[in-house]
XYZ file of C-alpha atoms in Angstrom:
667
model
C 51.535 -1.691 69.964
C 54.249 0.382 68.273
C 54.457 4.011 69.351
C 53.533 6.575 66.706
C 56.882 8.383 67.012
C 58.745 5.158 66.403
C 56.659 4.367 63.335
C 57.206 7.840 61.883
C 60.967 7.557 62.368
C 60.907 4.053 60.903
C 59.005 5.187 57.787
C 61.283 8.193 57.224
C 64.383 6.041 57.518
C 62.917 3.525 55.093
C 62.319 6.295 52.573
C 65.803 7.688 53.032
C 67.480 4.294 52.704
C 65.518 3.331 49.602
C 67.062 6.246 47.701
C 70.427 4.513 47.678
C 69.284 1.297 45.929
C 71.505 0.505 42.944
C 73.225 -2.289 41.070
C 75.867 -4.260 42.944
C 79.226 -2.460 43.264
C 80.916 -5.854 43.670
C 79.249 -7.894 40.936
C 77.238 -11.049 41.706
C 77.976 -14.444 43.208
C 80.420 -14.926 46.092
C 82.548 -11.950 47.178
C 85.158 -12.511 49.901
C 87.058 -10.230 52.289
C 85.277 -7.102 51.087
C 85.453 -3.808 53.003
C 82.081 -2.074 52.754
C 83.314 1.424 53.538
C 81.831 3.961 55.892
C 78.245 5.129 55.998
C 77.339 7.935 53.611
C 74.455 9.070 55.807
C 74.741 8.687 59.573
C 71.092 9.664 60.022
C 70.111 6.083 59.164
C 71.471 4.863 62.512
C 68.426 3.697 64.460
C 68.430 3.517 68.237
C 66.776 0.490 69.740
C 63.620 0.621 71.838
C 64.505 -2.624 73.638
C 67.518 -4.190 75.277
C 70.961 -2.586 75.004
C 70.997 -1.601 71.344
C 71.369 2.087 72.252
C 73.146 4.086 74.951
C 76.493 3.381 73.324
C 76.418 -0.399 73.811
C 77.151 -1.172 70.160
C 80.343 0.285 68.670
C 79.928 3.242 66.339
C 79.573 1.966 62.737
C 82.287 4.484 61.809
C 84.685 2.514 63.998
C 83.734 -0.826 62.399
C 83.008 -0.444 58.704
C 86.235 1.108 57.342
C 88.404 -1.828 58.463
C 86.133 -4.882 58.813
C 86.035 -7.362 55.943
C 82.839 -9.129 54.954
C 81.886 -12.134 52.869
C 78.924 -11.394 50.599
C 76.717 -13.384 48.287
C 74.703 -11.536 45.646
C 72.264 -13.633 43.578
C 73.182 -13.764 39.923
C 69.827 -12.230 38.942
C 70.372 -9.061 40.980
C 70.694 -5.870 38.889
C 69.270 -3.271 41.267
C 65.984 -2.888 39.424
C 63.963 -4.555 42.180
C 64.501 -4.850 45.947
C 66.051 -8.050 47.286
C 65.907 -9.400 50.812
C 68.942 -9.286 53.100
C 70.382 -11.770 55.605
C 72.990 -10.546 58.073
C 74.919 -13.550 59.383
C 76.988 -13.897 62.554
C 79.312 -16.890 62.553
C 80.682 -18.836 65.509
C 84.074 -18.811 63.805
C 86.143 -15.967 62.374
C 85.162 -16.908 58.839
C 81.994 -15.303 57.493
C 81.765 -17.604 54.480
C 78.355 -18.748 53.299
C 77.201 -22.336 53.622
C 77.264 -23.716 50.060
C 74.061 -25.729 50.701
C 72.169 -22.475 51.169
C 73.170 -20.731 47.919
C 70.327 -22.229 45.797
C 67.784 -20.808 48.268
C 69.402 -17.350 48.174
C 69.121 -17.481 44.400
C 65.515 -18.690 44.222
C 64.258 -16.345 46.970
C 66.277 -13.279 45.898
C 68.205 -12.889 49.141
C 71.546 -11.101 49.567
C 73.912 -12.434 52.217
C 76.435 -10.479 54.276
C 78.662 -11.935 57.017
C 81.528 -10.222 58.825
C 84.885 -11.913 59.300
C 86.567 -12.095 62.704
C 83.452 -11.880 64.901
C 83.458 -15.484 66.143
C 82.631 -16.772 69.606
C 85.890 -15.399 71.029
C 84.819 -11.793 70.420
C 82.764 -9.560 72.710
C 78.999 -9.767 72.146
C 78.666 -5.991 71.616
C 81.217 -6.162 68.785
C 79.625 -9.249 67.226
C 76.068 -7.916 67.150
C 77.166 -4.336 66.459
C 79.162 -5.431 63.408
C 76.275 -7.523 62.061
C 73.958 -4.554 62.469
C 76.384 -2.013 60.977
C 76.505 -4.238 57.894
C 72.735 -3.838 57.518
C 73.056 -0.044 57.568
C 75.758 -0.064 54.895
C 74.193 -2.748 52.672
C 71.060 -0.624 52.562
C 73.138 2.123 50.982
C 74.942 -0.155 48.551
C 72.027 -2.324 47.376
C 68.315 -2.080 46.663
C 67.077 -3.857 49.799
C 63.483 -4.849 50.566
C 62.991 -3.446 54.081
C 60.207 -5.971 54.746
C 62.655 -8.843 54.225
C 65.614 -8.170 56.514
C 66.571 -11.317 58.427
C 69.281 -12.273 60.879
C 71.027 -15.621 60.946
C 73.999 -17.218 62.575
C 75.671 -20.428 63.569
C 75.865 -21.838 67.114
C 77.005 -18.987 69.375
C 76.563 -16.649 66.414
C 72.968 -17.850 66.106
C 72.372 -16.691 69.671
C 73.714 -13.260 68.721
C 71.540 -13.136 65.585
C 68.403 -14.066 67.513
C 69.097 -11.454 70.193
C 69.736 -8.840 67.512
C 66.194 -9.481 66.246
C 64.799 -8.754 69.715
C 66.811 -5.526 69.906
C 65.608 -4.319 66.492
C 62.131 -5.833 65.945
C 61.202 -2.757 63.895
C 63.722 -3.813 61.228
C 64.341 -7.552 61.464
C 61.232 -9.413 60.338
C 62.516 -12.934 60.933
C 65.436 -15.115 61.923
C 66.857 -18.362 60.523
C 69.458 -19.417 63.121
C 71.165 -22.795 62.929
C 72.314 -24.940 65.890
C 71.714 -22.098 68.330
C 69.066 -19.664 69.514
C 68.137 -17.305 72.346
C 65.112 -15.884 74.119
C 64.554 -12.457 75.745
C 64.244 -13.966 79.242
C 65.205 -17.118 81.105
C 63.111 -20.174 80.198
C 62.462 -23.414 82.056
C 65.095 -26.060 81.361
C 62.977 -29.139 80.652
C 65.051 -30.599 77.823
C 68.652 -31.512 78.503
C 71.548 -30.931 76.162
C 74.126 -33.606 75.469
C 76.222 -32.290 78.336
C 74.198 -32.237 81.599
C 73.617 -28.762 83.011
C 75.155 -27.243 79.897
C 72.204 -24.999 79.101
C 72.390 -21.530 77.644
C 72.239 -18.553 79.916
C 70.141 -15.651 78.720
C 72.225 -13.033 76.867
C 70.122 -9.990 77.771
C 67.320 -10.295 80.298
C 64.677 -8.048 78.722
C 61.949 -6.424 80.793
C 58.440 -7.837 80.489
C 57.276 -4.595 78.887
C 60.021 -4.991 76.286
C 58.944 -8.542 75.520
C 55.404 -7.274 74.968
C 56.796 -4.579 72.668
C 58.716 -7.170 70.624
C 55.594 -9.323 70.310
C 53.828 -6.363 68.705
C 55.816 -7.010 65.513
C 55.093 -9.906 63.182
C 58.452 -11.619 63.530
C 58.954 -15.272 62.646
C 61.668 -17.560 63.947
C 62.665 -20.608 61.865
C 65.110 -22.426 64.154
C 67.271 -25.094 62.500
C 68.856 -27.957 64.410
C 69.715 -31.636 63.890
C 69.039 -34.967 65.529
C 72.499 -35.240 67.119
C 73.028 -31.540 67.815
C 74.264 -31.194 71.388
C 72.403 -27.864 71.589
C 69.112 -29.362 70.408
C 67.712 -29.376 73.954
C 68.384 -25.663 74.376
C 66.404 -24.868 71.262
C 63.543 -27.080 72.439
C 63.463 -25.195 75.755
C 63.336 -21.879 73.898
C 60.626 -23.102 71.535
C 58.286 -24.787 74.040
C 58.919 -22.717 77.159
C 59.508 -19.424 75.371
C 57.898 -19.038 71.948
C 54.896 -21.295 72.492
C 54.006 -20.026 75.960
C 54.395 -16.346 75.062
C 52.753 -16.528 71.634
C 55.769 -15.893 69.395
C 55.571 -17.377 65.901
C 58.301 -20.009 65.745
C 59.084 -23.385 64.253
C 61.817 -25.962 64.899
C 63.201 -27.604 61.765
C 65.325 -30.726 62.197
C 67.576 -32.718 59.892
C 69.971 -35.611 60.241
C 73.507 -35.042 61.504
C 75.569 -33.510 64.283
C 75.952 -29.940 65.551
C 75.239 -27.417 62.756
C 74.436 -30.031 60.084
C 72.207 -28.622 57.357
C 70.918 -29.168 53.823
C 69.408 -27.045 51.071
C 65.904 -28.282 51.955
C 66.559 -27.552 55.638
C 67.293 -23.890 54.875
C 64.478 -23.698 52.316
C 61.914 -24.828 54.898
C 63.168 -22.166 57.324
C 63.045 -19.386 54.724
C 59.577 -20.413 53.527
C 58.329 -20.247 57.104
C 59.653 -16.753 57.867
C 58.745 -15.335 54.447
C 55.227 -16.402 53.610
C 52.164 -14.549 54.903
C 49.664 -16.436 57.011
C 45.892 -16.158 56.769
C 43.810 -16.899 59.864
C 41.334 -19.459 58.523
C 39.575 -20.434 61.745
C 39.927 -19.101 65.281
C 37.419 -20.282 67.846
C 37.530 -20.245 71.633
C 33.940 -21.597 71.597
C 32.875 -18.754 73.870
C 30.190 -17.596 71.427
C 27.806 -19.306 69.046
C 29.951 -18.249 66.070
C 33.754 -18.512 65.732
C 35.843 -15.365 66.207
C 37.323 -15.915 62.728
C 36.000 -18.217 60.029
C 32.629 -19.696 59.176
C 30.229 -21.953 61.073
C 30.461 -25.743 61.188
C 28.565 -28.788 60.031
C 28.104 -30.870 63.148
C 26.262 -33.740 64.746
C 26.084 -34.334 68.477
C 28.188 -31.198 69.039
C 27.207 -28.364 71.402
C 29.026 -25.131 72.208
C 28.835 -23.759 75.729
C 31.084 -21.974 78.213
C 34.231 -21.835 76.119
C 34.118 -25.454 75.015
C 32.680 -27.614 72.271
C 31.442 -30.982 73.557
C 31.018 -33.977 71.246
C 28.393 -36.272 72.745
C 27.478 -39.320 70.689
C 24.348 -41.172 71.787
C 24.318 -44.802 70.614
C 21.042 -45.416 72.485
C 19.377 -43.041 69.988
C 21.179 -44.526 67.018
C 23.873 -41.817 66.881
C 27.109 -43.693 67.608
C 29.310 -40.860 66.327
C 29.531 -37.129 66.959
C 31.564 -34.643 64.969
C 32.318 -31.048 64.118
C 33.807 -30.104 60.735
C 34.788 -26.719 59.373
C 33.309 -25.027 56.338
C 36.394 -22.817 56.212
C 38.786 -24.944 54.182
C 42.499 -24.455 53.501
C 45.332 -25.649 51.264
C 48.408 -27.208 52.831
C 50.173 -29.302 50.152
C 52.577 -26.529 49.151
C 55.842 -25.048 50.496
C 53.981 -22.704 52.884
C 51.502 -25.130 54.412
C 49.137 -24.822 57.363
C 49.508 -24.584 61.145
C 46.654 -26.141 63.109
C 46.211 -26.414 66.867
C 43.510 -27.332 69.397
C 42.992 -28.561 72.941
C 41.093 -31.803 73.354
C 40.326 -34.462 75.952
C 37.580 -36.426 77.643
C 35.008 -34.845 79.953
C 35.045 -37.777 82.350
C 36.993 -40.856 83.336
C 34.711 -43.584 82.009
C 35.178 -45.257 78.639
C 37.884 -45.626 76.043
C 36.184 -44.099 73.036
C 38.608 -42.511 70.550
C 39.188 -38.850 69.802
C 40.084 -38.143 66.185
C 41.471 -34.821 64.974
C 41.495 -35.021 61.201
C 42.435 -33.094 58.097
C 40.421 -34.408 55.156
C 40.568 -33.741 51.443
C 37.604 -31.789 50.110
C 36.976 -34.012 47.063
C 33.208 -33.619 46.658
C 30.082 -32.451 48.455
C 28.885 -36.011 48.958
C 32.193 -37.189 50.468
C 32.246 -34.172 52.772
C 28.706 -34.767 54.017
C 29.046 -38.504 54.523
C 32.325 -38.280 56.442
C 31.815 -38.698 60.199
C 35.532 -39.043 60.942
C 35.515 -42.828 60.877
C 33.818 -44.143 57.763
C 36.198 -42.497 55.256
C 39.489 -43.848 56.575
C 40.973 -45.782 53.681
C 38.567 -44.207 51.160
C 39.416 -40.508 50.869
C 42.697 -38.705 51.556
C 43.010 -38.013 55.232
C 45.424 -37.177 58.039
C 44.321 -38.150 61.529
C 45.694 -37.843 65.040
C 43.815 -40.432 67.114
C 43.797 -40.447 70.919
C 42.490 -43.382 72.920
C 42.842 -44.914 76.346
C 42.527 -48.193 78.152
C 41.853 -48.639 81.852
C 45.388 -47.608 82.805
C 47.177 -46.158 79.766
C 46.602 -43.429 77.186
C 47.840 -43.624 73.595
C 48.151 -41.675 70.349
C 48.318 -42.776 66.734
C 49.123 -40.723 63.637
C 47.392 -42.028 60.511
C 47.477 -41.165 56.800
C 45.101 -42.574 54.196
C 45.023 -42.357 50.421
C 43.826 -44.398 47.471
C 42.193 -47.021 49.675
C 45.299 -47.565 51.832
C 45.583 -46.564 55.484
C 49.043 -46.204 57.034
C 49.630 -45.956 60.776
C 52.700 -43.755 60.665
C 53.266 -43.534 64.426
C 51.862 -44.983 67.631
C 52.898 -44.195 71.168
C 51.939 -44.494 74.827
C 51.958 -41.353 76.956
C 54.070 -41.200 80.086
C 52.463 -38.131 81.676
C 48.895 -37.826 80.315
C 45.964 -39.898 81.547
C 43.291 -38.059 79.568
C 41.735 -36.288 82.567
C 42.986 -32.865 81.432
C 42.921 -31.308 77.943
C 45.864 -32.093 75.672
C 47.339 -29.489 73.326
C 47.954 -30.824 69.814
C 49.659 -28.684 67.172
C 50.363 -29.481 63.518
C 52.963 -27.906 61.250
C 51.883 -29.294 57.893
C 53.451 -28.554 54.499
C 54.408 -30.424 51.325
C 57.744 -31.653 52.723
C 56.787 -32.470 56.300
C 54.109 -33.091 58.903
C 55.302 -32.218 62.399
C 52.853 -33.096 65.183
C 53.545 -31.615 68.615
C 51.776 -32.986 71.678
C 51.422 -31.172 74.974
C 52.656 -34.264 76.848
C 55.405 -36.870 76.414
C 55.676 -40.471 75.255
C 57.122 -43.372 77.229
C 57.302 -45.710 74.226
C 56.576 -45.533 70.513
C 56.842 -47.240 67.134
C 57.108 -45.786 63.614
C 56.309 -47.081 60.141
C 59.663 -46.234 58.539
C 62.884 -44.282 59.015
C 61.383 -41.087 57.575
C 59.230 -40.853 60.717
C 60.878 -39.967 63.998
C 59.877 -39.197 67.579
C 62.228 -36.349 68.379
C 64.400 -36.080 71.464
C 61.811 -33.990 73.293
C 59.624 -37.133 73.341
C 56.595 -35.053 72.347
C 57.066 -34.039 68.683
C 56.793 -36.448 65.754
C 58.537 -35.529 62.485
C 57.053 -37.147 59.361
C 59.108 -36.310 56.300
C 56.794 -36.680 53.284
C 59.418 -35.642 50.735
C 61.854 -38.398 51.767
C 59.382 -41.297 51.529
C 59.237 -43.779 48.650
C 62.845 -43.267 47.676
C 62.510 -39.464 47.863
C 59.610 -39.636 45.389
C 57.331 -38.380 48.165
C 54.165 -39.647 49.805
C 51.794 -37.230 48.066
C 51.605 -36.080 44.465
C 51.722 -32.354 43.720
C 48.101 -32.547 42.500
C 46.832 -34.195 45.688
C 44.656 -32.037 47.945
C 44.315 -29.514 45.095
C 40.703 -28.656 46.018
C 41.660 -27.939 49.596
C 41.074 -29.607 52.943
C 38.921 -29.194 56.035
C 39.387 -29.921 59.730
C 37.198 -32.355 61.618
C 37.024 -33.436 65.260
C 35.054 -36.613 65.919
C 34.368 -39.401 68.371
C 32.482 -42.673 68.352
C 30.746 -44.350 71.298
C 29.935 -47.931 72.020
C 28.189 -47.183 75.331
C 26.125 -44.128 76.334
C 27.784 -44.115 79.748
C 31.170 -43.391 78.251
C 32.712 -39.926 78.549
C 32.099 -37.166 76.035
C 34.895 -35.369 74.162
C 35.875 -31.728 74.624
C 37.442 -29.378 72.086
C 38.568 -25.782 72.583
C 40.959 -23.098 71.332
C 40.842 -24.247 67.721
C 43.142 -22.263 65.431
C 43.980 -22.823 61.757
C 46.477 -20.584 59.948
C 47.465 -21.112 56.339
C 49.818 -19.618 53.803
C 46.929 -19.474 51.336
C 43.476 -17.935 51.339
C 40.671 -20.061 52.693
C 38.452 -22.381 50.642
C 34.753 -21.998 51.517
C 32.878 -25.293 51.637
C 29.124 -25.094 50.962
C 27.745 -28.577 50.234
C 24.074 -27.799 50.809
C 21.760 -25.287 49.101
C 19.848 -22.585 50.945
C 16.352 -23.404 52.181
C 13.545 -20.830 52.515
C 9.913 -20.955 53.679
C 6.998 -19.120 52.066
C 3.390 -19.120 53.253
C 0.494 -20.310 51.083
C -2.791 -19.570 52.870
C -2.785 -22.137 55.715
C 0.220 -24.006 54.314
C 3.999 -23.533 54.443
C 6.185 -24.393 51.451
C 9.975 -24.960 51.798
C 12.541 -24.994 49.018
C 12.187 -28.251 47.087
C 14.949 -30.759 46.334
C 15.977 -31.971 49.792
C 15.708 -35.540 51.021
C 14.226 -34.793 54.431
C 12.515 -31.883 56.203
C 12.212 -31.378 59.957
C 9.534 -28.784 60.714
C 9.532 -27.043 64.086
C 6.863 -24.875 65.715
C 8.118 -22.542 68.428
C 11.297 -24.630 68.666
C 9.519 -28.005 68.992
C 9.639 -30.660 66.246
C 6.161 -31.163 64.760
C 6.792 -33.026 61.499
C 9.556 -34.911 59.701
C 9.623 -36.489 56.250
C 10.370 -35.999 52.549
C 7.557 -33.481 51.894
C 8.513 -29.824 51.543
C 4.936 -28.651 52.314
C 3.468 -28.402 55.800
C -0.338 -28.160 55.616
C -3.008 -26.675 57.863
C -0.545 -24.936 60.110
C -1.636 -23.265 63.327
C -0.450 -19.934 64.660
C 3.150 -19.630 65.850
C 6.730 -19.376 64.536
C 7.948 -22.060 62.128
C 11.389 -23.140 60.929
C 12.566 -26.121 58.940
C 15.826 -28.097 58.945
C 16.419 -29.548 55.490
C 18.822 -32.431 54.832
C 20.267 -33.379 51.449
C 20.900 -36.882 50.131
C 24.353 -36.971 51.819
C 23.137 -36.080 55.332
C 24.262 -32.442 55.290
C 21.531 -30.187 56.673
C 20.795 -26.472 56.843
C 18.275 -24.291 58.630
C 15.706 -21.961 57.117
C 14.329 -18.535 57.796
C 11.540 -18.312 60.376
C 7.936 -17.582 59.462
C 5.370 -16.345 62.002
C 1.709 -17.170 61.446
C -1.083 -14.937 62.808
C -4.369 -15.562 60.997
C -6.665 -12.830 62.304
C -4.680 -9.852 61.147
C -3.655 -11.466 57.865
C -7.220 -12.486 56.919
C -8.646 -9.012 57.618
C -5.766 -7.461 55.688
C -6.175 -9.777 52.716
C -9.993 -9.392 52.544
C -9.912 -5.616 52.592
C -6.844 -4.858 50.545
C -6.568 -7.038 47.441
C -7.874 -9.730 45.113
C -6.314 -11.575 42.169
C -7.940 -13.124 39.097
C -8.470 -15.202 37.054
C -7.322 -18.215 39.042
C -6.579 -20.604 37.338
C -4.830 -18.290 34.861
C -3.359 -18.868 31.398
C -2.343 -15.442 30.058
C -2.294 -12.496 32.475
C -2.979 -12.266 36.189
C -4.762 -9.181 37.473
C -4.064 -7.973 41.007
C -6.499 -5.408 42.429
C -6.433 -3.438 45.664
C -9.495 -1.879 47.291
C -7.629 1.272 48.301
C -5.357 3.721 46.474
C -2.228 3.162 48.538
C 1.025 1.776 47.072
C 1.507 -1.995 47.366
C 4.120 -4.550 46.308
C 3.766 -8.058 44.949
C 6.107 -11.036 44.469
C 5.413 -14.208 42.495
C 7.366 -17.378 43.477
C 7.734 -20.918 42.231
C 6.915 -23.602 44.794
C 10.668 -24.127 45.236
C 10.961 -20.551 46.509
C 12.495 -18.949 43.387
C 11.284 -15.369 42.821
C 9.863 -15.031 39.267
C 8.188 -11.582 39.260
C 8.034 -8.588 41.550
C 6.704 -5.055 41.283
C 4.694 -2.239 42.851
C 1.224 -0.898 42.041
C -1.664 1.280 43.156
C -5.251 -0.034 42.824
C -4.576 -2.484 39.955
C -1.796 -4.157 37.986
C -1.522 -6.908 35.374
C 1.219 -9.536 35.544
C 2.002 -11.531 32.351
C 2.346 -15.258 33.137
C 1.800 -16.865 29.740
C 5.509 -17.814 29.523
C 5.351 -19.821 32.724
C 4.967 -23.596 32.586
C 1.794 -25.195 33.934
C 1.822 -25.687 37.658
C 1.330 -24.069 41.060
C 2.803 -20.655 41.954
C 2.747 -18.509 45.062
C 1.666 -14.844 45.108
C 2.557 -12.624 48.062
C 1.100 -9.105 48.412
C 2.998 -6.743 50.692
C 3.751 -8.732 53.847
C 0.383 -10.430 53.898
C -0.677 -14.022 53.419
C 0.545 -15.940 50.359
C -2.043 -17.001 47.749
C -1.834 -20.170 45.647
C -1.992 -19.416 41.874
C -2.643 -22.182 39.330
C -1.156 -21.706 35.851
C -3.008 -23.617 33.087
């Protein structure tokens, strides 16, 4: 958590800096070899709370700015009337020039670029980072900068400097977009080799654990760019998996074709979209409690929650060959911001080879949602599925997409280090251009559908590039998934002796607000003398007394009920069900109350219904249809008259105070 004194200083500096916002003193477009001049207000210099950003480690901006030249890019739409974001860039060479592929993104996202000359890899790290940071101070005075959109970037060794600068100033730098290089606050395990054996990065500054916790208190995002043949790709994978993922930093690796530092416009756009867009927590569930920590409850069959785990237990002996859990908190992913989804899953025992399916399904209609059990919609609706299955000696994964009646197996692979006996972490980065699936274990062998699908060099992440399929026409249309999607975990058994499936630590984050899915109407119970009446319109009703099933069928009325507590589970025509309120029956007290307190007449009635009480105390009444809809309500003392002539002929339910419900016939 950020200290109050730091926040106060941060806010005051923001206010002071914002006063200097103005139109560009250098025009727009590309500006080369520009001296920015010295600071006008030295009070904006901000000492770091982490690392070596203070105590004189960085050179004084007054010693840097008067003589250092910078390359700048100012979007052509900038006029100073609104704040623009800022990227401070540290190159690996002595040329601070912008990458031409990135200019369209700077224009579309209103980002100003500044990069110092002569701070390449041959220079001291204090000078390199200090110059990049001094540029931020001065650009804040010269331009109208959005202080919530200050990013650091760099290339190769400069990328390492830019990433470290973000750790030193987490209060200011809200994200990084480094290319072909990165860094982490501490040493990380070296699981993924670079092109040159034992050529891994050494940590630049070894931050204290307390400092790492302080950095994590800020919502920074790290969009790391690399390429398939980048000889530093392994270093970035080590930082991502053994640093960001383990510690809980918000990062993403974005790959493209080419050698060290290769990039494209789309490559940079994906990185910027990741660090810029807000994320909404759609569903967060450790399955410790009956309800998720964030999000709404599930529709499920054969699924139980206990002890920090959801267990899917299909029972083919009872006719239930599948078990599933599906969210009612939906999300939208087919856009530039997308969705991040993760969960742990596995089998609870060693027997059987029944599949595990983690799916993202289009919410096309209530009926399609209800019918879907994770297996019967493949090839019918739009779906994305990660399937896990095992034989006697090997464990496998398949990645499947379905649309318009066609099912494509995009990837299949055999694990080298997972036998299914322990939970497997599966994480999706899903957006309109790409689906990246990261597995917690590695593959020994694999096959892909086409060249736009690739098992990356870490042997655990699969990159599926939607936008490059079908001759760059894309796999999905922009209108696909427009109504949103939902997550579903499912399994299917052929033998009751086979192992069940476990699911835990489910998390869904999206760049858009959630979509609530409610495919089944509410059901309520009202009492009519010795009968119970549930909301009409459902296909099946399961009545329970004190938790035990006592009746099942299409009738919404349970007659001649005995004393106890009743509930009903109502199922619609598409097999979605919902529970009711509970009603407790106790005849003795209710009969004495009803006999002494009130009467109603005439019954049958055609015009007006009179309700009369035998005392002079205040009472309330409510008149319902048999489907549970409230038609009239009011209060009275001794007597009242309720007009009912406008009601259609039929049976109605009258409830006085909290007493027994009386059946009223309208002629």
